[in-house]
PDB file of C-alpha atoms and ligand atoms in Angstrom:
ATOM      1  CA  UNK A   1     182.859 155.606 -58.661  1.00 41.00           C
ATOM      2  CA  UNK A   2     184.315 157.238 -61.732  1.00 45.00           C
ATOM      3  CA  UNK A   3     187.972 156.917 -61.032  1.00 46.00           C
ATOM      4  CA  UNK A   4     188.017 153.512 -59.417  1.00 43.00           C
ATOM      5  CA  UNK A   5     187.515 151.180 -62.323  1.00 41.00           C
ATOM      6  CA  UNK A   6     189.609 152.423 -65.157  1.00 46.00           C
ATOM      7  CA  UNK A   7     191.832 155.135 -63.885  1.00 47.00           C
ATOM      8  CA  UNK A   8     194.461 155.471 -61.294  1.00 43.00           C
ATOM      9  CA  UNK A   9     195.351 159.044 -60.874  1.00 45.00           C
ATOM     10  CA  UNK A  10     198.985 159.430 -59.770  1.00 40.00           C
ATOM     11  CA  UNK A  11     198.762 163.070 -58.956  1.00 42.00           C
ATOM     12  CA  UNK A  12     196.506 165.925 -59.948  1.00 43.00           C
ATOM     13  CA  UNK A  13     198.878 167.262 -62.598  1.00 43.00           C
ATOM     14  CA  UNK A  14     199.850 163.992 -64.184  1.00 42.00           C
ATOM     15  CA  UNK A  15     198.049 162.196 -66.943  1.00 48.00           C
ATOM     16  CA  UNK A  16     195.641 159.422 -65.999  1.00 50.00           C
ATOM     17  CA  UNK A  17     197.434 156.131 -65.661  1.00 49.00           C
ATOM     18  CA  UNK A  18     195.169 154.073 -67.920  1.00 49.00           C
ATOM     19  CA  UNK A  19     194.375 150.467 -67.345  1.00 50.00           C
ATOM     20  CA  UNK A  20     192.335 150.085 -70.429  1.00 60.00           C
ATOM     21  CA  UNK A  21     190.660 151.326 -73.538  1.00 89.00           C
ATOM     22  CA  UNK A  22     190.571 155.159 -73.607  1.00 96.00           C
ATOM     23  CA  UNK A  23     188.696 156.487 -76.637  1.00 98.00           C
ATOM     24  CA  UNK A  24     191.143 158.080 -79.002  1.00 98.00           C
ATOM     25  CA  UNK A  25     188.562 160.405 -80.610  1.00 98.00           C
ATOM     26  CA  UNK A  26     185.630 161.790 -78.659  1.00 98.00           C
ATOM     27  CA  UNK A  27     182.944 163.847 -80.406  1.00 99.00           C
ATOM     28  CA  UNK A  28     180.469 165.937 -78.459  1.00 99.00           C
ATOM     29  CA  UNK A  29     177.100 167.500 -79.415  1.00 99.00           C
ATOM     30  CA  UNK A  30     177.035 170.303 -76.818  1.00 98.00           C
ATOM     31  CA  UNK A  31     173.321 170.741 -76.288  1.00 98.00           C
ATOM     32  CA  UNK A  32     171.106 172.471 -73.756  1.00 98.00           C
ATOM     33  CA  UNK A  33     172.629 175.915 -73.458  1.00 98.00           C
ATOM     34  CA  UNK A  34     169.303 177.607 -74.115  1.00 98.00           C
ATOM     35  CA  UNK A  35     167.363 175.475 -71.619  1.00 98.00           C
ATOM     36  CA  UNK A  36     170.156 176.062 -69.037  1.00 98.00           C
ATOM     37  CA  UNK A  37     169.622 179.787 -69.443  1.00 98.00           C
ATOM     38  CA  UNK A  38     165.844 179.533 -69.444  1.00 98.00           C
ATOM     39  CA  UNK A  39     165.872 177.678 -66.144  1.00 98.00           C
ATOM     40  CA  UNK A  40     167.643 180.672 -64.643  1.00 98.00           C
ATOM     41  CA  UNK A  41     165.494 183.290 -66.379  1.00 98.00           C
ATOM     42  CA  UNK A  42     168.561 184.346 -68.378  1.00 98.00           C
ATOM     43  CA  UNK A  43     168.793 185.127 -72.117  1.00 98.00           C
ATOM     44  CA  UNK A  44     169.825 182.207 -74.286  1.00 98.00           C
ATOM     45  CA  UNK A  45     173.181 183.794 -75.028  1.00 98.00           C
ATOM     46  CA  UNK A  46     174.066 183.537 -71.374  1.00 98.00           C
ATOM     47  CA  UNK A  47     173.773 179.810 -71.754  1.00 98.00           C
ATOM     48  CA  UNK A  48     176.123 179.847 -74.750  1.00 98.00           C
ATOM     49  CA  UNK A  49     178.610 181.917 -72.822  1.00 98.00           C
ATOM     50  CA  UNK A  50     178.550 179.510 -69.935  1.00 98.00           C
ATOM     51  CA  UNK A  51     178.871 176.707 -72.497  1.00 98.00           C
ATOM     52  CA  UNK A  52     182.069 178.327 -73.693  1.00 98.00           C
ATOM     53  CA  UNK A  53     183.535 177.998 -70.203  1.00 98.00           C
ATOM     54  CA  UNK A  54     182.572 174.341 -70.144  1.00 98.00           C
ATOM     55  CA  UNK A  55     184.470 173.883 -73.423  1.00 98.00           C
ATOM     56  CA  UNK A  56     187.657 175.110 -71.652  1.00 98.00           C
ATOM     57  CA  UNK A  57     187.154 172.735 -68.716  1.00 98.00           C
ATOM     58  CA  UNK A  58     186.467 169.763 -70.927  1.00 98.00           C
ATOM     59  CA  UNK A  59     189.419 170.347 -73.272  1.00 98.00           C
ATOM     60  CA  UNK A  60     191.702 170.402 -70.264  1.00 98.00           C
ATOM     61  CA  UNK A  61     190.274 167.207 -68.867  1.00 98.00           C
ATOM     62  CA  UNK A  62     190.258 165.436 -72.231  1.00 98.00           C
ATOM     63  CA  UNK A  63     193.929 166.225 -72.564  1.00 97.00           C
ATOM     64  CA  UNK A  64     194.630 165.002 -69.066  1.00 96.00           C
ATOM     65  CA  UNK A  65     192.768 161.733 -69.667  1.00 96.00           C
ATOM     66  CA  UNK A  66     194.850 161.148 -72.836  1.00 96.00           C
ATOM     67  CA  UNK A  67     192.120 161.590 -75.485  1.00 98.00           C
ATOM     68  CA  UNK A  68     193.796 162.424 -78.716  1.00 98.00           C
ATOM     69  CA  UNK A  69     191.074 164.148 -80.689  1.00 98.00           C
ATOM     70  CA  UNK A  70     188.093 166.162 -79.330  1.00 98.00           C
ATOM     71  CA  UNK A  71     185.525 167.248 -81.900  1.00 99.00           C
ATOM     72  CA  UNK A  72     182.980 169.769 -80.675  1.00 98.00           C
ATOM     73  CA  UNK A  73     179.772 170.650 -82.550  1.00 98.00           C
ATOM     74  CA  UNK A  74     179.834 174.415 -82.080  1.00 98.00           C
ATOM     75  CA  UNK A  75     177.583 175.607 -84.938  1.00 98.00           C
ATOM     76  CA  UNK A  76     175.671 173.625 -87.516  1.00 98.00           C
ATOM     77  CA  UNK A  77     174.692 174.505 -91.029  1.00 97.00           C
ATOM     78  CA  UNK A  78     171.105 174.615 -89.721  1.00 97.00           C
ATOM     79  CA  UNK A  79     171.906 177.002 -86.841  1.00 98.00           C
ATOM     80  CA  UNK A  80     171.652 180.034 -89.176  1.00 98.00           C
ATOM     81  CA  UNK A  81     167.889 179.734 -88.706  1.00 97.00           C
ATOM     82  CA  UNK A  82     168.199 181.065 -85.176  1.00 98.00           C
ATOM     83  CA  UNK A  83     167.495 184.751 -84.358  1.00 97.00           C
ATOM     84  CA  UNK A  84     170.078 187.103 -85.698  1.00 97.00           C
ATOM     85  CA  UNK A  85     171.353 188.218 -82.262  1.00 97.00           C
ATOM     86  CA  UNK A  86     171.910 184.646 -81.183  1.00 98.00           C
ATOM     87  CA  UNK A  87     173.776 183.828 -84.398  1.00 98.00           C
ATOM     88  CA  UNK A  88     175.937 186.924 -84.004  1.00 98.00           C
ATOM     89  CA  UNK A  89     176.759 185.989 -80.450  1.00 98.00           C
ATOM     90  CA  UNK A  90     177.618 182.419 -81.427  1.00 98.00           C
ATOM     91  CA  UNK A  91     179.956 183.700 -84.167  1.00 98.00           C
ATOM     92  CA  UNK A  92     181.765 185.868 -81.638  1.00 98.00           C
ATOM     93  CA  UNK A  93     182.361 182.948 -79.212  1.00 98.00           C
ATOM     94  CA  UNK A  94     185.245 181.278 -81.053  1.00 98.00           C
ATOM     95  CA  UNK A  95     187.055 184.673 -80.978  1.00 98.00           C
ATOM     96  CA  UNK A  96     186.399 185.217 -77.284  1.00 98.00           C
ATOM     97  CA  UNK A  97     187.320 181.686 -76.458  1.00 98.00           C
ATOM     98  CA  UNK A  98     190.644 181.899 -78.391  1.00 98.00           C
ATOM     99  CA  UNK A  99     191.482 185.426 -77.174  1.00 97.00           C
ATOM    100  CA  UNK A 100     191.058 184.196 -73.588  1.00 97.00           C
ATOM    101  CA  UNK A 101     192.473 180.716 -73.751  1.00 97.00           C
ATOM    102  CA  UNK A 102     194.840 180.397 -76.698  1.00 98.00           C
ATOM    103  CA  UNK A 103     197.989 181.025 -74.609  1.00 98.00           C
ATOM    104  CA  UNK A 104     196.959 178.212 -72.244  1.00 97.00           C
ATOM    105  CA  UNK A 105     196.091 175.909 -75.087  1.00 98.00           C
ATOM    106  CA  UNK A 106     199.537 176.553 -76.584  1.00 98.00           C
ATOM    107  CA  UNK A 107     201.165 175.728 -73.210  1.00 97.00           C
ATOM    108  CA  UNK A 108     199.098 172.525 -73.103  1.00 97.00           C
ATOM    109  CA  UNK A 109     200.359 171.569 -76.591  1.00 98.00           C
ATOM    110  CA  UNK A 110     196.755 171.558 -78.019  1.00 98.00           C
ATOM    111  CA  UNK A 111     196.366 171.748 -81.786  1.00 98.00           C
ATOM    112  CA  UNK A 112     193.289 173.728 -82.927  1.00 98.00           C
ATOM    113  CA  UNK A 113     191.459 172.804 -86.148  1.00 98.00           C
ATOM    114  CA  UNK A 114     188.078 173.477 -87.581  1.00 97.00           C
ATOM    115  CA  UNK A 115     185.780 171.628 -89.948  1.00 98.00           C
ATOM    116  CA  UNK A 116     182.837 173.218 -91.727  1.00 98.00           C
ATOM    117  CA  UNK A 117     182.150 175.720 -94.483  1.00 96.00           C
ATOM    118  CA  UNK A 118     184.465 178.591 -93.663  1.00 94.00           C
ATOM    119  CA  UNK A 119     183.326 180.781 -96.508  1.00 90.00           C
ATOM    120  CA  UNK A 120     180.042 181.619 -94.848  1.00 92.00           C
ATOM    121  CA  UNK A 121     181.522 182.599 -91.504  1.00 97.00           C
ATOM    122  CA  UNK A 122     182.017 186.296 -90.629  1.00 98.00           C
ATOM    123  CA  UNK A 123     185.582 187.512 -91.256  1.00 98.00           C
ATOM    124  CA  UNK A 124     186.256 188.134 -87.540  1.00 98.00           C
ATOM    125  CA  UNK A 125     185.421 184.490 -86.773  1.00 98.00           C
ATOM    126  CA  UNK A 126     187.596 183.257 -89.640  1.00 98.00           C
ATOM    127  CA  UNK A 127     190.487 185.466 -88.484  1.00 98.00           C
ATOM    128  CA  UNK A 128     190.317 184.188 -84.936  1.00 98.00           C
ATOM    129  CA  UNK A 129     190.300 180.538 -85.881  1.00 98.00           C
ATOM    130  CA  UNK A 130     192.952 180.896 -88.620  1.00 98.00           C
ATOM    131  CA  UNK A 131     195.258 182.579 -86.166  1.00 98.00           C
ATOM    132  CA  UNK A 132     194.695 179.767 -83.647  1.00 98.00           C
ATOM    133  CA  UNK A 133     195.227 177.152 -86.286  1.00 98.00           C
ATOM    134  CA  UNK A 134     198.490 178.619 -87.475  1.00 98.00           C
ATOM    135  CA  UNK A 135     199.808 179.255 -83.930  1.00 98.00           C
ATOM    136  CA  UNK A 136     199.126 175.637 -82.905  1.00 98.00           C
ATOM    137  CA  UNK A 137     199.757 173.720 -86.115  1.00 98.00           C
ATOM    138  CA  UNK A 138     203.001 172.204 -84.854  1.00 98.00           C
ATOM    139  CA  UNK A 139     201.546 171.224 -81.489  1.00 98.00           C
ATOM    140  CA  UNK A 140     201.472 167.481 -80.931  1.00 96.00           C
ATOM    141  CA  UNK A 141     198.996 167.110 -78.054  1.00 96.00           C
ATOM    142  CA  UNK A 142     195.234 166.947 -78.123  1.00 98.00           C
ATOM    143  CA  UNK A 143     193.592 167.964 -81.425  1.00 98.00           C
ATOM    144  CA  UNK A 144     190.721 170.293 -80.645  1.00 98.00           C
ATOM    145  CA  UNK A 145     188.499 170.125 -83.698  1.00 98.00           C
ATOM    146  CA  UNK A 146     185.671 172.670 -83.796  1.00 98.00           C
ATOM    147  CA  UNK A 147     182.764 171.843 -86.093  1.00 98.00           C
ATOM    148  CA  UNK A 148     181.753 175.356 -87.168  1.00 98.00           C
ATOM    149  CA  UNK A 149     179.134 175.851 -89.840  1.00 98.00           C
ATOM    150  CA  UNK A 150     179.323 172.097 -90.196  1.00 98.00           C
ATOM    151  CA  UNK A 151     176.641 169.742 -91.521  1.00 98.00           C
ATOM    152  CA  UNK A 152     177.262 166.158 -92.361  1.00 98.00           C
ATOM    153  CA  UNK A 153     174.938 166.069 -95.432  1.00 98.00           C
ATOM    154  CA  UNK A 154     176.665 169.182 -96.740  1.00 98.00           C
ATOM    155  CA  UNK A 155     180.065 167.503 -96.148  1.00 98.00           C
ATOM    156  CA  UNK A 156     179.014 164.331 -97.989  1.00 98.00           C
ATOM    157  CA  UNK A 157     177.475 166.336-100.834  1.00 98.00           C
ATOM    158  CA  UNK A 158     180.700 168.240-101.295  1.00 98.00           C
ATOM    159  CA  UNK A 159     182.716 164.962-101.199  1.00 98.00           C
ATOM    160  CA  UNK A 160     180.475 163.467-103.912  1.00 98.00           C
ATOM    161  CA  UNK A 161     180.905 166.580-106.045  1.00 98.00           C
ATOM    162  CA  UNK A 162     184.680 166.449-105.724  1.00 98.00           C
ATOM    163  CA  UNK A 163     184.793 162.773-106.569  1.00 98.00           C
ATOM    164  CA  UNK A 164     182.557 163.498-109.622  1.00 98.00           C
ATOM    165  CA  UNK A 165     184.985 166.190-110.719  1.00 98.00           C
ATOM    166  CA  UNK A 166     187.921 163.743-110.431  1.00 97.00           C
ATOM    167  CA  UNK A 167     185.993 161.281-112.630  1.00 98.00           C
ATOM    168  CA  UNK A 168     185.183 163.959-115.181  1.00 98.00           C
ATOM    169  CA  UNK A 169     188.811 165.043-115.300  1.00 98.00           C
ATOM    170  CA  UNK A 170     189.885 161.459-115.895  1.00 98.00           C
ATOM    171  CA  UNK A 171     191.971 161.263-112.668  1.00 97.00           C
ATOM    172  CA  UNK A 172     189.606 158.685-111.106  1.00 98.00           C
ATOM    173  CA  UNK A 173     187.791 155.677-112.515  1.00 98.00           C
ATOM    174  CA  UNK A 174     184.462 154.836-110.763  1.00 98.00           C
ATOM    175  CA  UNK A 175     185.691 151.252-110.267  1.00 98.00           C
ATOM    176  CA  UNK A 176     188.448 152.585-108.030  1.00 97.00           C
ATOM    177  CA  UNK A 177     186.049 154.217-105.558  1.00 98.00           C
ATOM    178  CA  UNK A 178     186.131 152.632-102.118  1.00 98.00           C
ATOM    179  CA  UNK A 179     185.584 153.800 -98.527  1.00 97.00           C
ATOM    180  CA  UNK A 180     188.986 155.437 -98.433  1.00 97.00           C
ATOM    181  CA  UNK A 181     188.094 157.530-101.464  1.00 98.00           C
ATOM    182  CA  UNK A 182     185.145 158.947 -99.612  1.00 98.00           C
ATOM    183  CA  UNK A 183     186.970 159.374 -96.334  1.00 97.00           C
ATOM    184  CA  UNK A 184     189.723 161.276 -98.073  1.00 97.00           C
ATOM    185  CA  UNK A 185     187.152 163.812 -99.294  1.00 98.00           C
ATOM    186  CA  UNK A 186     185.517 164.357 -95.879  1.00 98.00           C
ATOM    187  CA  UNK A 187     186.394 167.236 -93.547  1.00 98.00           C
ATOM    188  CA  UNK A 188     187.808 164.783 -91.050  1.00 98.00           C
ATOM    189  CA  UNK A 189     190.476 163.650 -93.567  1.00 97.00           C
ATOM    190  CA  UNK A 190     193.467 162.429 -91.575  1.00 96.00           C
ATOM    191  CA  UNK A 191     191.547 161.921 -88.345  1.00 98.00           C
ATOM    192  CA  UNK A 192     190.363 158.607 -86.990  1.00 98.00           C
ATOM    193  CA  UNK A 193     186.596 158.120 -86.636  1.00 98.00           C
ATOM    194  CA  UNK A 194     185.147 159.080 -83.232  1.00 98.00           C
ATOM    195  CA  UNK A 195     185.194 156.180 -80.810  1.00 98.00           C
ATOM    196  CA  UNK A 196     182.716 157.866 -78.563  1.00 98.00           C
ATOM    197  CA  UNK A 197     179.925 160.310 -79.218  1.00 98.00           C
ATOM    198  CA  UNK A 198     178.510 162.262 -76.293  1.00 99.00           C
ATOM    199  CA  UNK A 199     175.298 164.312 -76.437  1.00 98.00           C
ATOM    200  CA  UNK A 200     174.130 166.367 -73.534  1.00 98.00           C
ATOM    201  CA  UNK A 201     170.674 167.725 -72.558  1.00 98.00           C
ATOM    202  CA  UNK A 202     168.584 164.568 -72.985  1.00 98.00           C
ATOM    203  CA  UNK A 203     168.139 164.779 -76.767  1.00 98.00           C
ATOM    204  CA  UNK A 204     168.880 161.482 -78.435  1.00 98.00           C
ATOM    205  CA  UNK A 205     169.551 162.257 -82.096  1.00 98.00           C
ATOM    206  CA  UNK A 206     172.547 163.022 -84.374  1.00 98.00           C
ATOM    207  CA  UNK A 207     171.321 166.327 -85.811  1.00 98.00           C
ATOM    208  CA  UNK A 208     173.293 166.002 -89.034  1.00 98.00           C
ATOM    209  CA  UNK A 209     176.609 165.398 -87.185  1.00 98.00           C
ATOM    210  CA  UNK A 210     179.333 163.165 -88.584  1.00 98.00           C
ATOM    211  CA  UNK A 211     176.915 160.664 -90.188  1.00 98.00           C
ATOM    212  CA  UNK A 212     179.649 158.742 -91.987  1.00 98.00           C
ATOM    213  CA  UNK A 213     182.214 158.890 -89.230  1.00 98.00           C
ATOM    214  CA  UNK A 214     179.928 157.749 -86.421  1.00 98.00           C
ATOM    215  CA  UNK A 215     179.041 154.472 -88.173  1.00 97.00           C
ATOM    216  CA  UNK A 216     180.706 152.349 -85.440  1.00 97.00           C
ATOM    217  CA  UNK A 217     181.005 154.784 -82.586  1.00 97.00           C
ATOM    218  CA  UNK A 218     179.667 154.201 -79.098  1.00 98.00           C
ATOM    219  CA  UNK A 219     177.051 156.681 -78.030  1.00 98.00           C
ATOM    220  CA  UNK A 220     176.649 158.126 -74.525  1.00 98.00           C
ATOM    221  CA  UNK A 221     173.775 160.393 -73.694  1.00 98.00           C
ATOM    222  CA  UNK A 222     173.204 162.462 -70.584  1.00 98.00           C
ATOM    223  CA  UNK A 223     170.286 164.648 -69.331  1.00 98.00           C
ATOM    224  CA  UNK A 224     172.819 167.207 -68.117  1.00 98.00           C
ATOM    225  CA  UNK A 225     172.709 170.567 -69.985  1.00 98.00           C
ATOM    226  CA  UNK A 226     176.114 171.426 -71.573  1.00 98.00           C
ATOM    227  CA  UNK A 227     176.929 174.349 -69.226  1.00 98.00           C
ATOM    228  CA  UNK A 228     176.618 171.895 -66.337  1.00 98.00           C
ATOM    229  CA  UNK A 229     178.706 169.198 -67.973  1.00 98.00           C
ATOM    230  CA  UNK A 230     181.740 168.578 -65.772  1.00 98.00           C
ATOM    231  CA  UNK A 231     185.041 166.746 -65.773  1.00 98.00           C
ATOM    232  CA  UNK A 232     183.300 164.018 -63.754  1.00 98.00           C
ATOM    233  CA  UNK A 233     180.677 163.557 -66.516  1.00 98.00           C
ATOM    234  CA  UNK A 234     183.436 163.204 -69.108  1.00 98.00           C
ATOM    235  CA  UNK A 235     185.201 160.610 -67.005  1.00 98.00           C
ATOM    236  CA  UNK A 236     181.906 158.773 -66.479  1.00 98.00           C
ATOM    237  CA  UNK A 237     181.396 158.595 -70.260  1.00 98.00           C
ATOM    238  CA  UNK A 238     184.940 157.458 -70.837  1.00 98.00           C
ATOM    239  CA  UNK A 239     184.672 154.883 -68.106  1.00 96.00           C
ATOM    240  CA  UNK A 240     181.460 153.452 -69.532  1.00 96.00           C
ATOM    241  CA  UNK A 241     183.003 153.418 -73.002  1.00 97.00           C
ATOM    242  CA  UNK A 242     185.904 151.339 -71.620  1.00 95.00           C
ATOM    243  CA  UNK A 243     183.440 148.693 -70.475  1.00 92.00           C
ATOM    244  CA  UNK A 244     181.663 148.299 -73.768  1.00 90.00           C
ATOM    245  CA  UNK A 245     182.474 145.496 -76.167  1.00 81.00           C
ATOM    246  CA  UNK A 246     182.961 146.865 -79.673  1.00 77.00           C
ATOM    247  CA  UNK A 247     182.668 144.273 -82.406  1.00 77.00           C
ATOM    248  CA  UNK A 248     182.531 146.374 -85.589  1.00 80.00           C
ATOM    249  CA  UNK A 249     180.095 143.887 -87.081  1.00 81.00           C
ATOM    250  CA  UNK A 250     182.182 140.891 -86.048  1.00 81.00           C
ATOM    251  CA  UNK A 251     181.569 138.463 -83.165  1.00 74.00           C
TER     252      UNK A 251
HETATM  253  C1  LIG B 301     173.047 173.876 -78.635  1.00 68.43           C
HETATM  254  O1  LIG B 301     172.317 174.250 -77.479  1.00 68.43           O
HETATM  255  C2  LIG B 301     174.269 174.638 -78.633  1.00 68.43           C
HETATM  256  C3  LIG B 301     174.731 175.351 -79.677  1.00 68.43           C
HETATM  257  C4  LIG B 301     174.009 175.460 -80.947  1.00 68.43           C
HETATM  258  C5  LIG B 301     175.927 176.134 -79.576  1.00 68.43           C
HETATM  259  C6  LIG B 301     177.062 175.447 -78.925  1.00 68.43           C
HETATM  260  C7  LIG B 301     178.128 176.398 -78.541  1.00 68.43           C
HETATM  261  C8  LIG B 301     178.782 176.377 -77.422  1.00 68.43           C
HETATM  262  C9  LIG B 301     178.632 175.360 -76.360  1.00 68.43           C
HETATM  263  C10 LIG B 301     179.830 177.323 -77.129  1.00 68.43           C
HETATM  264  C11 LIG B 301     180.886 177.176 -78.178  1.00 68.43           C
HETATM  265  C12 LIG B 301     182.122 177.627 -77.720  1.00 68.43           C
HETATM  266  C13 LIG B 301     183.144 177.811 -78.532  1.00 68.43           C
HETATM  267  C14 LIG B 301     184.490 177.957 -77.946  1.00 68.43           C
HETATM  268  C15 LIG B 301     183.070 177.886 -80.008  1.00 68.43           C
HETATM  269  P1  LIG B 301     170.870 174.931 -77.742  1.00 68.43           P
HETATM  270  O2  LIG B 301     171.144 176.416 -77.873  1.00 68.43           O
HETATM  271  O3  LIG B 301     170.224 174.300 -78.925  1.00 68.43           O
HETATM  272  O4  LIG B 301     170.197 174.610 -76.396  1.00 68.43           O
HETATM  273  P2  LIG B 301     168.642 174.349 -76.237  1.00 68.43           P
HETATM  274  O5  LIG B 301     168.329 173.052 -77.039  1.00 68.43           O
HETATM  275  O6  LIG B 301     168.484 174.143 -74.800  1.00 68.43           O
HETATM  276  O7  LIG B 301     167.890 175.551 -76.731  1.00 68.43           O
END
């Protein structure tokens, strides 16, 4: 069902031949790792580890489909409230992911970025992501944007502060402030807004994720836990997106 309507796949290795309307930017709230693990009587970190493998699969498929930007909510500003061992494990995952998959990502022309407050991350996490960012900065394929220690309210607060500083310094007059002024101070500066937001695990909320940027995005929810999220699920979401009529407030 998934492939019929909007994709004709020429061969396994080739990009999807698109008939219509592929989302340029897809953002994903990867939820349900803990419940996936609990269902199997495993520790929560086993769910996160399995979730990391799903990230690899989905990046590859997103690239194949022709998605330009994939933003993944990997750690929120609120996730520090979790038990210490879980936080430590989550902080090691970007390093493990990049140690394992960076050569493949480079071959696939993927550009790695992060958004979030880097200063609170452990040094080993920062090193791993900085290395990946610098090794992929000239790549022109899919942008893989990890939201790491990211919170949208925190992002907007920082933007307001920076704009306030510009006003105080006399470089900006309040009458000049428009939507672009705000966008240019967000962590997504230079990226288009997500066309499609996916959240897994049956939860139907934004959890402080990209509140400004998701204003006109299409939402797609699934009961599937993130470790079980597959290429087929991504194609289903993209296929349903392609059938939606987006009006951006118009008719
Ligand atoms: C939410 O599930 C998931 C997270 C807070 C972490 C997401 C991280 C990954 C999927 C791995 C990241 C990989 C890389 C490469 C950085 P939950 O733990 O809240 O699940 P639950 O609601 O079932 O408890």
